Short mmCIF file of C-alpha atoms in Angstrom, two decimals:
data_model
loop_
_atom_site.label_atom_id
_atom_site.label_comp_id
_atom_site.label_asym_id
_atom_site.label_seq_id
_atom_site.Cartn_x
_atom_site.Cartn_y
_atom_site.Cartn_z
CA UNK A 8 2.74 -15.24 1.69
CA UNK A 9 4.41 -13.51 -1.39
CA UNK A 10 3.11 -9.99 -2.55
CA UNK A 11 3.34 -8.12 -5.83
CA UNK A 12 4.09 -11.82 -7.67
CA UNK A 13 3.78 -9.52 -11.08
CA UNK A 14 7.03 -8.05 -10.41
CA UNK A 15 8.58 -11.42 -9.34
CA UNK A 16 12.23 -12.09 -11.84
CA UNK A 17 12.62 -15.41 -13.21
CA UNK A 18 15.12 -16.53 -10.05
CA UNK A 19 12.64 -15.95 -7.70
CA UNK A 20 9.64 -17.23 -9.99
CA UNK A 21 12.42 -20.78 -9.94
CA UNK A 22 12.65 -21.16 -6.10
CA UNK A 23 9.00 -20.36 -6.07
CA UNK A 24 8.31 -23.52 -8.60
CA UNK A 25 11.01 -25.67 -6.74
CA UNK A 26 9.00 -25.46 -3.28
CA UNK A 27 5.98 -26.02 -4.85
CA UNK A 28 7.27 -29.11 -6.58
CA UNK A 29 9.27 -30.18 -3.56
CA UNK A 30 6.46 -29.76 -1.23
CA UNK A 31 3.47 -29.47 -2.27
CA UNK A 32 3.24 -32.31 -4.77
CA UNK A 33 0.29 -35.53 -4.40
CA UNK A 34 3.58 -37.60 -3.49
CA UNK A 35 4.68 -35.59 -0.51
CA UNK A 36 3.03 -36.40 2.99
CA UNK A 37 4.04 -33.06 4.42
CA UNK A 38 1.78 -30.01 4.49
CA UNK A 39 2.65 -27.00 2.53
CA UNK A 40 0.95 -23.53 2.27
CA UNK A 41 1.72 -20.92 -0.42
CA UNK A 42 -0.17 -17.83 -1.00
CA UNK A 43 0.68 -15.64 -3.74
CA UNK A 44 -0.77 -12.62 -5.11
CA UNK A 45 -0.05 -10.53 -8.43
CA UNK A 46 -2.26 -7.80 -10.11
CA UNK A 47 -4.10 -9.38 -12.93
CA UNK A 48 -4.30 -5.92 -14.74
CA UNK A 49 -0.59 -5.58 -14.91
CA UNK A 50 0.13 -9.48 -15.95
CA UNK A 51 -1.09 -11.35 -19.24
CA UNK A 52 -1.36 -15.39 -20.06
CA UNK A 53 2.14 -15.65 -21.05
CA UNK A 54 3.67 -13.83 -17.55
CA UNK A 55 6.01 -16.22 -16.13
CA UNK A 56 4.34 -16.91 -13.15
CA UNK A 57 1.51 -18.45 -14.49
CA UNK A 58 3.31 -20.23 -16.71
CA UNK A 59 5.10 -21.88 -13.35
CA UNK A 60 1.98 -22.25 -12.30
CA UNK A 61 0.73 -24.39 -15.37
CA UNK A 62 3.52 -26.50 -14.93
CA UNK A 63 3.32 -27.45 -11.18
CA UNK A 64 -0.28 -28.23 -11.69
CA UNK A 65 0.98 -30.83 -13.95
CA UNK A 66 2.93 -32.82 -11.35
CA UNK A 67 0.33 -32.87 -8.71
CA UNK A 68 0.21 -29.95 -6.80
CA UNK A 69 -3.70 -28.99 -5.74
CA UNK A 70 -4.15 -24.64 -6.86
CA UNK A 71 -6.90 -22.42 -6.19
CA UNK A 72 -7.67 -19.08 -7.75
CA UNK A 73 -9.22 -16.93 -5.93
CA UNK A 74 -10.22 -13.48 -7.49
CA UNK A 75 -10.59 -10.75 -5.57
CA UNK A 76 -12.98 -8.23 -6.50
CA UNK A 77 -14.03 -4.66 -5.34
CA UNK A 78 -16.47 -3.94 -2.16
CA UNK A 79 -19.99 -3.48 -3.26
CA UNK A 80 -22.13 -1.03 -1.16
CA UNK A 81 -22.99 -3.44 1.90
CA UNK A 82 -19.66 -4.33 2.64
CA UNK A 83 -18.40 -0.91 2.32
CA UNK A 84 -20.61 0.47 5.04
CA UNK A 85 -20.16 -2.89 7.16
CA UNK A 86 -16.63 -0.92 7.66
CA UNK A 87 -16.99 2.26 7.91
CA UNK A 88 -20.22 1.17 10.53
CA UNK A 89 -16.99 -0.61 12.05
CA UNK A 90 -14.80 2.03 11.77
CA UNK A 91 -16.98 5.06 13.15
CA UNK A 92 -18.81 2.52 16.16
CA UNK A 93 -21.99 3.66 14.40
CA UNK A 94 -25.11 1.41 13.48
CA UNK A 95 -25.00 0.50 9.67
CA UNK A 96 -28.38 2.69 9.65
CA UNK A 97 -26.70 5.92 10.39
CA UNK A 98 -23.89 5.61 8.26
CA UNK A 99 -25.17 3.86 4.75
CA UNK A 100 -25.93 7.57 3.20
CA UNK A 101 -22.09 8.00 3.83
CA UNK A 102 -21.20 4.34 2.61
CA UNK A 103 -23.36 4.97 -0.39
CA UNK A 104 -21.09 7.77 -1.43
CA UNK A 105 -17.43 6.83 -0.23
CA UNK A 106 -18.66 3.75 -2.58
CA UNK A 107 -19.36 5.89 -5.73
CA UNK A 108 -16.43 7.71 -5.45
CA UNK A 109 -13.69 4.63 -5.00
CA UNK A 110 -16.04 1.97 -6.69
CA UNK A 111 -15.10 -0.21 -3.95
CA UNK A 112 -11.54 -0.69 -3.97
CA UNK A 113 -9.79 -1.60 -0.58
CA UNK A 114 -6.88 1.09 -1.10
CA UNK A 115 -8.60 3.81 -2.41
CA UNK A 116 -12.00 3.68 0.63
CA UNK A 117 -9.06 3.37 3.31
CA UNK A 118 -7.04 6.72 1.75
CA UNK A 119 -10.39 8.47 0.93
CA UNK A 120 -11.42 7.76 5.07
CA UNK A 121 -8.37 9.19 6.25
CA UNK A 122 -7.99 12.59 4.04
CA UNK A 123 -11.67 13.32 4.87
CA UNK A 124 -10.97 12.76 8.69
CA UNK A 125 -7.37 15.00 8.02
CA UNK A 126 -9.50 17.75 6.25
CA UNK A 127 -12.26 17.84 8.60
CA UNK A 128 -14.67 16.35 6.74
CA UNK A 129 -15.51 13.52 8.94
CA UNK A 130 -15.22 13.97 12.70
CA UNK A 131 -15.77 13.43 16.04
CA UNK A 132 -18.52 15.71 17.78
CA UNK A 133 -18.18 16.01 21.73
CA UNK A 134 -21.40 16.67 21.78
CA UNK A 135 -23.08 14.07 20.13
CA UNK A 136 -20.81 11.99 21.80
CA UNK A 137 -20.16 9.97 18.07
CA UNK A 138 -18.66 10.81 14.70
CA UNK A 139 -20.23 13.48 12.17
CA UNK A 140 -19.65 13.90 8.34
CA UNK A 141 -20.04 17.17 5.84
CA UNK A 142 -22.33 14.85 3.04
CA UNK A 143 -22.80 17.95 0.95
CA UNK A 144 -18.87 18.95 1.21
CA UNK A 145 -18.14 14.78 0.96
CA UNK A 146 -20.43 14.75 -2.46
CA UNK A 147 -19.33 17.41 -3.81
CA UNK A 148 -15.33 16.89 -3.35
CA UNK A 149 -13.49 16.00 -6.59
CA UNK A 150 -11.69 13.13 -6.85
CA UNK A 151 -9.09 11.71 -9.40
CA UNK A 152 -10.86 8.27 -11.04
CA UNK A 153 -7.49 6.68 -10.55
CA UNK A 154 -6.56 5.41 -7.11
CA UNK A 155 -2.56 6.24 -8.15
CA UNK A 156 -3.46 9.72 -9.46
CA UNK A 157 -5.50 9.87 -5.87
CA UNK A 158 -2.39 8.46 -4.04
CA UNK A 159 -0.48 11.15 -5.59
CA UNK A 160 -2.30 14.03 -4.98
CA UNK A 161 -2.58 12.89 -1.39
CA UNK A 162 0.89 12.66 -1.32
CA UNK A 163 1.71 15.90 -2.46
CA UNK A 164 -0.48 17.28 0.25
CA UNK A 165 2.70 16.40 2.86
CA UNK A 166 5.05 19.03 4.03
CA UNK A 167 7.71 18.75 1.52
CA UNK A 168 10.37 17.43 4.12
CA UNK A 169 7.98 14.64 4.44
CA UNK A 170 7.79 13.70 0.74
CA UNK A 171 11.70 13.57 0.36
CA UNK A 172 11.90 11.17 3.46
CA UNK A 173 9.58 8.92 1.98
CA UNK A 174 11.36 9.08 -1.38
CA UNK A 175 14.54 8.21 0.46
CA UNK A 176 13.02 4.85 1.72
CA UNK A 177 11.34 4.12 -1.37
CA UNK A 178 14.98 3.65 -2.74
CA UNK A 179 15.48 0.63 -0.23
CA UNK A 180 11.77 -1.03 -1.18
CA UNK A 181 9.23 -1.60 0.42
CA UNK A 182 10.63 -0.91 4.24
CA UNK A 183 13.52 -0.33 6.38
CA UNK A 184 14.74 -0.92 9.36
CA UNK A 185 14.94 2.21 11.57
CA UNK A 186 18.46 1.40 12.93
CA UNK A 187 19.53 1.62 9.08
CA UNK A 188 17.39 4.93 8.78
CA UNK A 189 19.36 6.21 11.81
CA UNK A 190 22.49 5.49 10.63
CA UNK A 191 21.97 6.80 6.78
CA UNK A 192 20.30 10.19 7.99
CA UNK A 193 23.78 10.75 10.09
CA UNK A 194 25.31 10.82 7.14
CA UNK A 195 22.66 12.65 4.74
CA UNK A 196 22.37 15.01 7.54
CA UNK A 197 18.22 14.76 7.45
CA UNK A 198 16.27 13.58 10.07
CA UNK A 199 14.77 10.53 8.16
CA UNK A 200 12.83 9.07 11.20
CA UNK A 201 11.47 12.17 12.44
CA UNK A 202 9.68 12.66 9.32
CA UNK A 203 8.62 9.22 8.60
CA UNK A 204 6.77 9.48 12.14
CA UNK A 205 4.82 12.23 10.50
CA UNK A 206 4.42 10.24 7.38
CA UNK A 207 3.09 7.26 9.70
CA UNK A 208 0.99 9.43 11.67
CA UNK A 209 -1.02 10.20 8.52
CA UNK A 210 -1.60 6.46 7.49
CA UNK A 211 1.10 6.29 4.62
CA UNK A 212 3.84 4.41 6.63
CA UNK A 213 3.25 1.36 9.05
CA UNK A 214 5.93 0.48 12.02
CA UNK A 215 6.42 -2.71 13.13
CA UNK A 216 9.31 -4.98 14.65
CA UNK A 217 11.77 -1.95 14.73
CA UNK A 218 10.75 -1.28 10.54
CA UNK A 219 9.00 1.46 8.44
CA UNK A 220 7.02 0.08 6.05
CA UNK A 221 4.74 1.50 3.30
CA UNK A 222 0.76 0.55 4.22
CA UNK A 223 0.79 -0.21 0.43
CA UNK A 224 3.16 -1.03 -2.40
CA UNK A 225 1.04 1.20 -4.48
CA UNK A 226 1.88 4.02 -2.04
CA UNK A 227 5.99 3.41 -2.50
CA UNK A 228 6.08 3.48 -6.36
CA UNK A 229 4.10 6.83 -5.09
CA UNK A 230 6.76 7.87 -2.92
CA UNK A 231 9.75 7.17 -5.58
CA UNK A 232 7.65 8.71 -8.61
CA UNK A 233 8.43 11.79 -6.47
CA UNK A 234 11.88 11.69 -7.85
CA UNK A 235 12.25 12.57 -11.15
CA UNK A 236 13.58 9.74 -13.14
CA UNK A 237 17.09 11.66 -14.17
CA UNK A 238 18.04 12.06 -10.88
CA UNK A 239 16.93 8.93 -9.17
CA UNK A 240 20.63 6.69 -10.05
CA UNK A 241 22.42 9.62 -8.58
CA UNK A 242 20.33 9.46 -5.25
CA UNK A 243 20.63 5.70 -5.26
CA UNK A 244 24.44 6.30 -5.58
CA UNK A 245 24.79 8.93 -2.74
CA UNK A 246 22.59 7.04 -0.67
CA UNK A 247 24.92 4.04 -1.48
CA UNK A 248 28.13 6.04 -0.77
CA UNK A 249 26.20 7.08 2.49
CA UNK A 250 25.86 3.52 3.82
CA UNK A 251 29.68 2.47 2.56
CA UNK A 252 30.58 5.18 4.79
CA UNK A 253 28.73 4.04 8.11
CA UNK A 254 30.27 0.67 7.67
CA UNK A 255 33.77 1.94 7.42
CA UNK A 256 33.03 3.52 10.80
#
C-alpha cells in the first residue's frame, strides 16, 4: 500500500509501473496486490500517475477504482455509537451534528471527537455511568469549513514547545524513528520525545515499532506550515549539521 500517490516523482511513479508490468500482467501466474491512493482534488487527467496507469491497463493488468466518498449521517453515528459504547438511539442527535459540521469527512469527525472530548465538551459522567455531550455548546461552536484551516487551529491550541517538536519531525516526513529523535535532540538540546509524547497523547502523533508518526499526512504539512517558509532551509540545514555531528561521534 502506497499513500499520498499525488505527490509521487516520476522515479517512483517508474518502479511503480515496472511492478505492475512485471507482476501483475494477464501473462504472469503469480499473484500481485497494489493499492494506491492519491487525492483526486489535488491531481488532474494529465498527472503522471494516471497516465502510468493508462498504460499498464494496456498490457493486461486488471485495475479498479474505487472512490471514496464522505460519511453520510448513518455511518457517522454507527462510530461515534462505537466510539462512546452507546446505542445508535442515544447518540444520532450528536451524529446529526458532528455530521453538519465536518460533512462527513474521516479526518475532520476524528479531530472534531477529540477537541470536544479535550475541551470538555463530550465526557464521561460517573454517574450515569456512560458518556455525556454539551449539544447546545457542540451546535453552537464555530468551526473553520476547511478541515486544514481546522487542523491548524487545533494545532495552534498546543503548548508552543509542542508545536516546534512537531515541526522538527515534519522536516524528516512523515515519521521518525525515536532512536534518531534521541540522538538529534542531544544535539539541538530540546527534548524532542518528551514533547512528541504530549503531541501523541492528544491524537496528532501515532507510535508504533519504536517510530513517531503523524495520524495523518494532512496533519504534517500542518506541523511544517508552522515554520515560516524563509526559515525552513536553515532549520533543515542545522538539523542536518545536527545529525553529521552524531555520526562523527
Amino acid at each position: 500500500f502506497l499513500d499520498a500517490l499525488q505527490w509521487a516523482d516520476m522515479a517512483s511513479i517508474e518502479v511503480i509501473r515496472q511492478l505492475l508490468l512485471n507482476s501483475g500482467s494477464l501473462n504472469n501466474s503469480k499473484d500481485f496486490f497494489f493499492c494506491g491512493c492519491v487525492r483526486q482534488d489535488e491531481v488532474n487527467d494529465d498527472h503522471p500517475f494516471f497516465q502510468m496507469l493508462s498504460t499498464v491497463s494496456q498490457f493486461g493488468v486488471d485495475l479498479k477504482t474505487i472512490n471514496l466518498t464522505c460519511m453520510d449521517e448513518s455511518m457517522v453515528n454507527s462510530l461515534i455509537s462505537d466510539v462512546l459504547c452507546l446505542s445508535p438511539r442515544l447518540t444520532r442527535t450528536l451524529a446529526n451534528i458532528v455530521h453538519h459540521k465536518t460533512n462527513g469527512n474521516p479526518l475532520f469527525f476524528s479531530q472534531l471527537m477529540i477537541s470536544l472530548s479535550r475541551d470538555r465538551l463530550l465526557w464521561p459522567s460517573l454517574s450515569r455511568h456512560r458518556w455525556v455531550w454539551d449539544e447546545d455548546k457542540i451546535q453552537s461552536r464555530k468551526i473553520p469549513d476547511d478541515v486544514a484551516m481546522f487542523l491548524t487551529n487545533n494545532m495552534g491550541q498546543l503548548p508552543n514547545e509542542v508545536q516546534t517538536a512537531l515541526s522538527v519531525l515534519s522536516c524528516f516526513g512523515a515519521s521518525g524513528k525515536i532512536t534518531f529523535l534521541e540522538a538529534l535532540e542531544g544535539q539541538i538540546k530540546f527534548p524532542l520525545v518528551e514533547l512528541l509524547d504530549k503531541a501523541m497523547a492528544v491524537g496528532v502523533l501515532d507510535k508504533t515499532n519504536g517510530c513517531y508518526s503523524f495520524s495523518h499526512d494532512r496533519l504534517q504539512e500542518v506541523a511544517y506550515k508552522l515554520m515560516k517558509p524563509e526559515d525552513r532551509c536553515l532549520y533543515h540545514f542545522k538539523y542536518g549539521v545536527a545529525l553529521v555531528a552524531c555520526t562523527v561521534e
